Coordinates of C-alpha atoms in Angstrom, one line a residue:
X15 CA 63.7 -93.5 -33.7
X16 CA 61.3 -91.4 -31.5
X17 CA 57.6 -92.0 -32.0
X18 CA 56.0 -89.3 -34.1
X19 CA 52.9 -87.3 -33.1
X20 CA 50.9 -84.6 -34.9
X21 CA 49.3 -81.9 -32.8
X22 CA 46.5 -80.2 -34.7
X23 CA 45.9 -76.7 -33.6
X24 CA 48.6 -74.2 -32.5
X25 CA 46.7 -72.1 -29.9
X26 CA 47.8 -72.1 -26.2
X27 CA 46.5 -75.6 -25.6
X28 CA 48.0 -77.1 -28.8
X29 CA 51.4 -75.4 -28.3
X30 CA 51.5 -76.6 -24.7
X31 CA 50.6 -80.1 -25.6
X32 CA 53.3 -80.1 -28.3
X33 CA 56.0 -78.7 -26.0
X34 CA 55.2 -81.3 -23.2
X35 CA 55.3 -84.2 -25.7
X36 CA 58.6 -83.0 -27.2
X37 CA 60.2 -82.7 -23.8
X38 CA 59.3 -86.4 -23.3
X39 CA 61.3 -87.3 -26.3
X40 CA 58.5 -87.6 -28.9
X41 CA 59.0 -86.4 -32.5
X42 CA 56.3 -83.7 -32.7
X43 CA 55.0 -81.7 -35.6
X44 CA 52.5 -78.9 -34.8
X45 CA 50.0 -78.1 -37.6
X46 CA 47.7 -75.1 -38.0
X47 CA 46.2 -73.2 -41.0
X48 CA 47.3 -70.0 -39.3
X49 CA 50.3 -69.0 -37.3
X50 CA 50.8 -70.0 -33.7
X51 CA 48.4 -68.3 -31.3
X52 CA 46.3 -66.5 -34.0
X53 CA 43.0 -68.1 -33.1
X54 CA 41.1 -67.7 -29.8
X55 CA 44.4 -67.5 -27.9
X56 CA 45.1 -64.2 -29.5
X57 CA 42.2 -62.3 -28.0
X58 CA 41.0 -62.8 -24.4
X59 CA 41.2 -61.1 -21.0
X60 CA 44.8 -62.0 -20.6
X61 CA 44.5 -63.6 -17.2
X62 CA 45.8 -66.8 -15.8
X63 CA 42.8 -67.3 -13.5
X64 CA 43.8 -69.3 -10.5
X65 CA 40.6 -68.0 -8.8
X66 CA 38.3 -69.4 -11.5
X67 CA 37.4 -72.6 -9.6
X68 CA 33.8 -72.1 -10.4
X69 CA 33.0 -72.4 -14.2
X70 CA 30.3 -70.3 -15.7
X71 CA 27.0 -72.0 -14.9
X72 CA 23.8 -71.6 -16.9
X73 CA 21.6 -68.9 -15.3
X74 CA 18.7 -70.4 -13.4
X75 CA 16.9 -67.3 -12.0
X76 CA 13.9 -66.1 -14.0
X77 CA 15.0 -62.5 -13.7
X78 CA 18.4 -63.2 -15.1
X79 CA 17.0 -65.2 -18.0
X80 CA 14.6 -62.4 -18.8
X81 CA 17.4 -59.9 -18.7
X82 CA 19.4 -62.0 -21.2
X83 CA 16.3 -62.5 -23.4
X84 CA 16.0 -58.8 -24.0
X85 CA 19.2 -59.1 -26.0
X86 CA 20.5 -55.6 -25.1
X87 CA 23.2 -56.5 -22.5
X88 CA 27.0 -56.2 -22.7
X89 CA 27.8 -59.5 -21.1
X90 CA 25.5 -61.7 -23.3
X91 CA 24.2 -61.2 -26.9
X92 CA 22.7 -63.5 -29.4
X93 CA 21.6 -63.8 -33.0
X94 CA 18.0 -65.0 -32.9
X95 CA 18.3 -67.1 -36.1
X96 CA 21.2 -68.9 -34.6
X97 CA 19.4 -70.0 -31.4
X98 CA 17.9 -73.3 -32.8
X99 CA 21.4 -74.6 -33.4
X100 CA 22.3 -73.9 -29.8
X101 CA 19.1 -75.5 -28.4
X102 CA 20.5 -78.9 -27.6
X103 CA 23.9 -78.0 -26.1
X104 CA 22.3 -75.1 -24.1
X105 CA 19.7 -77.5 -22.7
X106 CA 22.4 -79.9 -21.6
X107 CA 24.4 -76.9 -20.2
X108 CA 21.3 -76.0 -18.1
X109 CA 21.0 -79.6 -16.9
X110 CA 24.6 -79.8 -15.8
X111 CA 24.2 -76.5 -13.9
X112 CA 21.7 -78.0 -11.5
X113 CA 23.3 -77.4 -8.1
X114 CA 24.1 -81.0 -7.2
X115 CA 25.5 -81.8 -10.6
X116 CA 27.3 -78.5 -10.7
X117 CA 29.1 -79.3 -7.4
X118 CA 30.6 -82.3 -9.1
X119 CA 31.7 -80.3 -12.1
X120 CA 33.4 -77.8 -9.8
X121 CA 35.6 -80.5 -8.2
X122 CA 36.8 -81.7 -11.6
X123 CA 37.3 -78.2 -12.9
X124 CA 39.1 -76.9 -9.8
X125 CA 41.5 -79.9 -10.0
X126 CA 42.9 -78.4 -13.2
X127 CA 42.6 -74.8 -12.3
X128 CA 44.6 -75.4 -9.1
X129 CA 47.7 -76.2 -11.2
X130 CA 47.6 -73.3 -13.6
X131 CA 50.0 -70.9 -12.0
X132 CA 52.7 -73.6 -11.4
X133 CA 52.3 -75.0 -14.9
X134 CA 52.6 -71.6 -16.6
X135 CA 55.6 -70.7 -14.6
X136 CA 57.3 -74.0 -15.3
X137 CA 57.2 -73.1 -19.0
X138 CA 57.9 -69.4 -18.7
X139 CA 60.7 -69.4 -16.1
X140 CA 64.1 -68.4 -17.5
X141 CA 62.6 -67.0 -20.8
X142 CA 61.3 -63.7 -22.1
X143 CA 57.8 -65.0 -21.2
X144 CA 58.3 -64.1 -17.6
X145 CA 58.2 -60.4 -18.5
X146 CA 54.7 -60.9 -19.8
X147 CA 53.3 -62.4 -16.6
X148 CA 52.4 -59.7 -14.0
X149 CA 51.5 -61.0 -10.5
X150 CA 49.0 -58.2 -9.8
X151 CA 45.7 -60.2 -9.9
X152 CA 42.6 -58.3 -11.0
X153 CA 39.7 -56.4 -9.5
X154 CA 36.0 -56.8 -9.8
X155 CA 34.3 -53.5 -9.0
X156 CA 30.8 -53.0 -7.5
X157 CA 28.5 -50.0 -7.4
X158 CA 26.5 -51.4 -4.5
X159 CA 27.9 -52.3 -1.1
X160 CA 25.5 -55.1 -0.6
X161 CA 26.6 -56.7 -3.9
X162 CA 30.2 -56.4 -2.8
X163 CA 29.5 -58.0 0.5
X164 CA 27.8 -60.9 -1.2
X165 CA 30.8 -61.3 -3.6
X166 CA 33.1 -61.3 -0.6
X167 CA 31.1 -64.0 1.2
X168 CA 31.2 -66.2 -2.0
X169 CA 35.0 -65.5 -2.2
X170 CA 35.4 -66.7 1.4
X171 CA 33.8 -70.0 0.4
X172 CA 36.3 -70.3 -2.5
X173 CA 39.2 -69.6 -0.2
X174 CA 38.0 -72.2 2.3
X175 CA 37.3 -74.9 -0.3
X176 CA 39.8 -74.2 -3.0
X177 CA 42.6 -72.1 -1.4
X178 CA 42.1 -69.0 -3.5
X179 CA 43.1 -65.6 -2.2
X180 CA 41.4 -62.3 -2.3
X181 CA 41.2 -58.9 -0.6
X182 CA 38.2 -56.6 -0.2
X183 CA 38.8 -52.9 -1.0
X184 CA 36.4 -50.2 0.1
X185 CA 35.8 -47.2 -2.2
X186 CA 38.7 -45.2 -0.8
X187 CA 41.1 -48.1 -1.2
X188 CA 40.0 -48.7 -4.7
X189 CA 40.5 -45.1 -5.7
X190 CA 44.1 -45.3 -4.2
X191 CA 44.8 -48.5 -6.1
X192 CA 43.5 -47.1 -9.4
X193 CA 43.9 -43.3 -9.1
X194 CA 42.8 -42.6 -12.7
X195 CA 39.3 -44.0 -12.3
X196 CA 36.7 -41.3 -13.2
X197 CA 33.9 -42.6 -10.9
X198 CA 33.4 -43.7 -7.4
X199 CA 32.5 -47.3 -6.6
X200 CA 31.4 -48.9 -3.3
X201 CA 34.6 -51.0 -3.6
X202 CA 36.1 -54.0 -5.3
X203 CA 37.0 -57.6 -4.8
X204 CA 40.7 -58.0 -5.6
X205 CA 41.6 -61.5 -6.6
X206 CA 45.3 -61.6 -5.8
X207 CA 46.5 -64.9 -7.2
X208 CA 45.9 -64.5 -11.0
X209 CA 48.7 -63.5 -13.3
X210 CA 47.9 -60.6 -15.7
X211 CA 49.3 -61.3 -19.2
X212 CA 50.3 -58.1 -21.1
X213 CA 50.3 -59.8 -24.5
X214 CA 48.5 -63.3 -24.7
X215 CA 49.7 -63.8 -28.3
X216 CA 53.3 -63.1 -27.3
X217 CA 53.0 -65.6 -24.5
X218 CA 51.8 -68.3 -26.8
X219 CA 54.7 -67.5 -29.2
X220 CA 57.2 -67.7 -26.3
X221 CA 56.0 -71.2 -25.5
X222 CA 56.1 -72.0 -29.2
X223 CA 59.7 -70.9 -29.4
X224 CA 60.6 -73.2 -26.5
X225 CA 58.9 -76.0 -28.5
X226 CA 61.1 -75.2 -31.6
X227 CA 64.2 -74.9 -29.5
X228 CA 63.5 -78.4 -28.1
X229 CA 63.5 -79.8 -31.6
X230 CA 59.8 -79.6 -32.5
X231 CA 58.5 -78.5 -36.0
X232 CA 55.6 -76.5 -37.3
X233 CA 53.8 -76.5 -40.6
X234 CA 50.8 -74.8 -42.1
X235 CA 48.1 -77.4 -43.0
X236 CA 44.5 -78.2 -43.1
X237 CA 43.5 -80.3 -40.1
X238 CA 40.1 -81.3 -41.7
X239 CA 42.1 -83.4 -44.2
X240 CA 43.0 -85.9 -41.4
X241 CA 42.6 -89.4 -42.7
X242 CA 43.8 -92.9 -41.8
X243 CA 46.8 -94.2 -43.7
X244 CA 48.4 -97.6 -43.0
X245 CA 49.1 -97.8 -39.3
X246 CA 48.7 -94.1 -38.6
X247 CA 47.2 -90.8 -39.9
X248 CA 48.0 -88.2 -42.5
X249 CA 47.2 -84.5 -43.0
X250 CA 47.7 -82.3 -46.0
X251 CA 50.0 -79.4 -45.5
X252 CA 51.7 -76.7 -47.6
X253 CA 54.7 -79.0 -47.7
X254 CA 52.7 -82.0 -48.8
X255 CA 51.2 -84.8 -46.7
X256 CA 52.7 -85.5 -43.3
X257 CA 52.1 -88.8 -41.4
X258 CA 52.3 -89.9 -37.8
X259 CA 51.0 -92.9 -35.8
X260 CA 49.2 -90.7 -33.3
X261 CA 47.4 -87.4 -33.4
X262 CA 46.2 -84.8 -30.9
X263 CA 43.2 -82.7 -31.8
X264 CA 43.6 -79.3 -30.1
X265 CA 41.4 -77.2 -32.4
X266 CA 39.1 -75.5 -30.0
X267 CA 35.7 -74.7 -31.3
X268 CA 36.5 -76.4 -34.6
X269 CA 37.5 -79.8 -33.1
X270 CA 34.2 -81.4 -34.1
X271 CA 35.0 -80.9 -37.8
X272 CA 37.9 -83.3 -37.4
X273 CA 36.4 -85.8 -34.9
X274 CA 32.9 -86.1 -36.5
X275 CA 34.2 -88.0 -39.6
X276 CA 35.9 -90.4 -37.1
X277 CA 32.5 -91.2 -35.4
X278 CA 32.8 -88.8 -32.5
X279 CA 30.5 -85.7 -32.4
X280 CA 31.1 -83.8 -29.2
X281 CA 28.3 -81.3 -28.2
X282 CA 30.8 -78.4 -28.4
X283 CA 29.4 -74.9 -29.0
X284 CA 31.1 -71.6 -29.5
X285 CA 30.8 -68.3 -27.6
X286 CA 32.1 -65.5 -29.7
X287 CA 34.0 -62.6 -28.1
X288 CA 35.4 -59.3 -29.2
X289 CA 38.0 -56.8 -28.1
X290 CA 39.3 -53.3 -29.0
X291 CA 42.5 -51.6 -27.7
X292 CA 42.5 -48.0 -26.6
X293 CA 45.1 -45.4 -25.7
X294 CA 44.9 -43.5 -22.5
X295 CA 44.6 -39.7 -22.2
X296 CA 47.6 -37.8 -20.9
X297 CA 49.7 -39.8 -18.4
X298 CA 46.7 -41.8 -17.2
X299 CA 47.4 -45.5 -16.5
X300 CA 45.5 -48.6 -15.5
X301 CA 47.5 -50.6 -13.0
X302 CA 45.8 -53.9 -13.2
X303 CA 42.8 -55.5 -15.0
X304 CA 39.4 -54.4 -13.8
X305 CA 36.0 -55.9 -14.4
X306 CA 32.9 -53.8 -14.0
X307 CA 30.5 -56.3 -12.3
X308 CA 27.5 -54.2 -13.0
X309 CA 28.1 -53.3 -16.7
X310 CA 29.6 -56.7 -17.6
X311 CA 32.8 -55.9 -19.3
X312 CA 36.6 -55.9 -18.6
X313 CA 39.4 -53.5 -19.1
X314 CA 42.9 -55.0 -19.3
X315 CA 46.2 -53.2 -19.5
X316 CA 48.1 -54.6 -22.5
X317 CA 51.2 -53.8 -24.5
X318 CA 48.9 -52.6 -27.3
X319 CA 46.8 -50.4 -25.0
X320 CA 43.9 -50.9 -22.7
X321 CA 41.9 -53.9 -24.0
X322 CA 38.1 -53.6 -23.7
X323 CA 36.6 -57.1 -23.9
X324 CA 33.0 -58.1 -24.5
X325 CA 31.1 -61.0 -22.9
X326 CA 29.6 -63.9 -24.9
X327 CA 27.9 -63.8 -28.2
X328 CA 25.9 -66.7 -29.5
X329 CA 26.0 -66.8 -33.3
X330 CA 26.9 -69.0 -36.1
X331 CA 30.6 -69.5 -36.1
X332 CA 30.9 -68.3 -39.7
X333 CA 28.6 -65.3 -39.3
X334 CA 30.0 -61.8 -39.9
X335 CA 31.1 -59.7 -37.0
X336 CA 28.4 -57.9 -35.0
X337 CA 30.3 -56.1 -32.2
X338 CA 27.2 -54.6 -30.6
X339 CA 28.4 -55.5 -27.1
X340 CA 31.6 -53.5 -27.6
X341 CA 29.4 -50.6 -28.8
X342 CA 27.3 -50.8 -25.7
X343 CA 30.3 -51.1 -23.4
X344 CA 32.5 -48.3 -24.8
X345 CA 30.5 -45.3 -23.6
X346 CA 30.3 -46.8 -20.1
X347 CA 34.1 -47.6 -20.2
X348 CA 34.8 -44.0 -21.2
X349 CA 33.0 -42.8 -18.1
X350 CA 35.1 -45.2 -16.1
X351 CA 38.6 -44.4 -17.4
X352 CA 40.0 -41.5 -19.6
X353 CA 40.3 -43.6 -22.7
X354 CA 41.7 -42.1 -25.8
X355 CA 41.3 -43.3 -29.4
X356 CA 40.9 -46.9 -30.5
X357 CA 44.2 -48.5 -31.6
X358 CA 42.6 -50.7 -34.3
X359 CA 40.2 -49.9 -37.2
X360 CA 38.0 -52.9 -36.4
X361 CA 37.5 -55.2 -33.4
X362 CA 39.1 -58.6 -33.0
X363 CA 36.7 -61.5 -33.1
X364 CA 37.3 -65.1 -31.7
X365 CA 35.3 -68.1 -30.7
X366 CA 35.6 -69.8 -27.3
X367 CA 35.1 -73.6 -27.4
X368 CA 32.5 -74.6 -24.7
X369 CA 31.1 -77.9 -23.5
X370 CA 27.7 -78.3 -21.9
X371 CA 29.1 -79.9 -18.8
X372 CA 31.7 -77.0 -18.5
X373 CA 34.7 -79.5 -18.6
X374 CA 37.3 -79.9 -21.4
X375 CA 37.6 -83.0 -23.4
X376 CA 40.9 -84.7 -22.7
X377 CA 41.8 -88.3 -23.7
X378 CA 41.7 -90.8 -26.6
X379 CA 38.7 -91.1 -28.9
X380 CA 36.6 -94.1 -28.0
X381 CA 36.7 -95.4 -31.6
X382 CA 40.3 -94.5 -32.3
X383 CA 42.8 -94.8 -29.4
X384 CA 45.5 -93.2 -31.5
X385 CA 43.6 -89.9 -31.8
X386 CA 43.7 -87.8 -28.7
X387 CA 41.4 -84.9 -27.7
X388 CA 42.5 -81.7 -26.0
X389 CA 39.7 -79.1 -26.5
X390 CA 36.6 -77.5 -25.0
X391 CA 38.2 -75.3 -22.3
X392 CA 35.5 -72.6 -22.6
X393 CA 36.8 -69.2 -21.3
X394 CA 40.0 -70.7 -19.8
X395 CA 42.1 -72.0 -22.7
X396 CA 44.9 -69.5 -21.9
X397 CA 44.7 -70.4 -18.2
X398 CA 44.6 -74.2 -18.7
X399 CA 46.9 -74.7 -21.7
X400 CA 50.0 -75.8 -19.9
X401 CA 48.1 -77.9 -17.4
X402 CA 46.3 -79.7 -20.2
X403 CA 49.6 -80.1 -22.1
X404 CA 51.1 -81.8 -19.1
X405 CA 48.1 -84.1 -18.6
X406 CA 47.9 -85.2 -22.2
X407 CA 51.7 -85.8 -22.4
X408 CA 51.6 -87.9 -19.2
X409 CA 48.7 -90.0 -20.4
X410 CA 50.2 -90.5 -23.9
X411 CA 53.6 -91.6 -22.5
X412 CA 52.3 -93.8 -19.7
X413 CA 53.3 -91.6 -16.8
X414 CA 51.0 -91.3 -13.8
X415 CA 48.7 -88.3 -14.5
X416 CA 49.1 -85.5 -12.0
X417 CA 45.3 -85.3 -11.8
X418 CA 42.6 -87.9 -12.4
X419 CA 41.7 -87.6 -16.1
X420 CA 38.4 -89.5 -15.8
X421 CA 36.1 -86.5 -15.6
X422 CA 37.4 -85.2 -18.9
X423 CA 37.2 -88.4 -20.9
X424 CA 35.7 -88.1 -24.4
X425 CA 33.4 -91.1 -24.0
X426 CA 31.3 -89.2 -21.4
X427 CA 29.4 -87.9 -24.5

């Protein structure tokens, strides 16, 4: 009989882990209190970001910190009363962003990012998921020519060190690529490697369907009920308790609620994000995702419409929605594109699971070798789900890992 494994969390990371384990012959049950892909994997920029070899570092310039402190930006917002709870992880985040330490983080981060396109295509090829992956990259637009030149110089370093590809478009070329833009810009940096996902939820569901077809199973349950039993673990589900000798915790921002009772308290913190979808006026279209580098928001062509995404909001995870960043961004976005009405009555809200050293937590718990971690991917859970799934499965089945897992080990905290 095949060894049983419970995977807690059915977002892109959890589904990918479950699929890779099942393909290696393990008896896998996927557990989530919601349906597959209904958490943070549902709402995001919809990009498989091969170019994202440099994780978001903590701002270190005084001018940037003062800008954020004013709390009136699109890209960053915060609830003042929530800041004390963020003090410790943000201080560690600042420490790890020191240039020498950050350079080490980049090497470990880029090792995973480098694999993201191949690993997604390995899961999607031959299925309906391929239609969701558009090889059009995305563009970051700039008002100022000097800012565009600086971005191009940084991109050239990324190309040299990490084999990422890009093109620089002047204002005329940008207008030709996106003819329905309502404004002129100095130009854009076109990252050509990333895949644009027209429906991130549907992509997670497509991989989930492959998991079911491979013989995996899914059940709604409460991961926080995880408890030892005999030689393994049990979780309460709508079908009663289920048991397995090994468990994978892929719960994103809520992973600590499960690991803390087991003696492991990772310094994970959440960055909340929002999105709305909009129609387009007349026959206007957006050909590829665009990011307004000056205003700090993204516009993504999706099945449901053009998705306007906010930046990061620092708030208590159970606080009510405060979509002020979307409210600030929408008037600017309407001057950029001929947007029509909102598709939804209220914005989507999700929480990105972030770690202070900007690296995910992957590997067995120090105190419990039968409980494995796969969380903390920050803004890149969609991008890194299949890569993480492969790495976890290789480690759990004794295969040689395709990347060195040491930088992501849980015991680093």
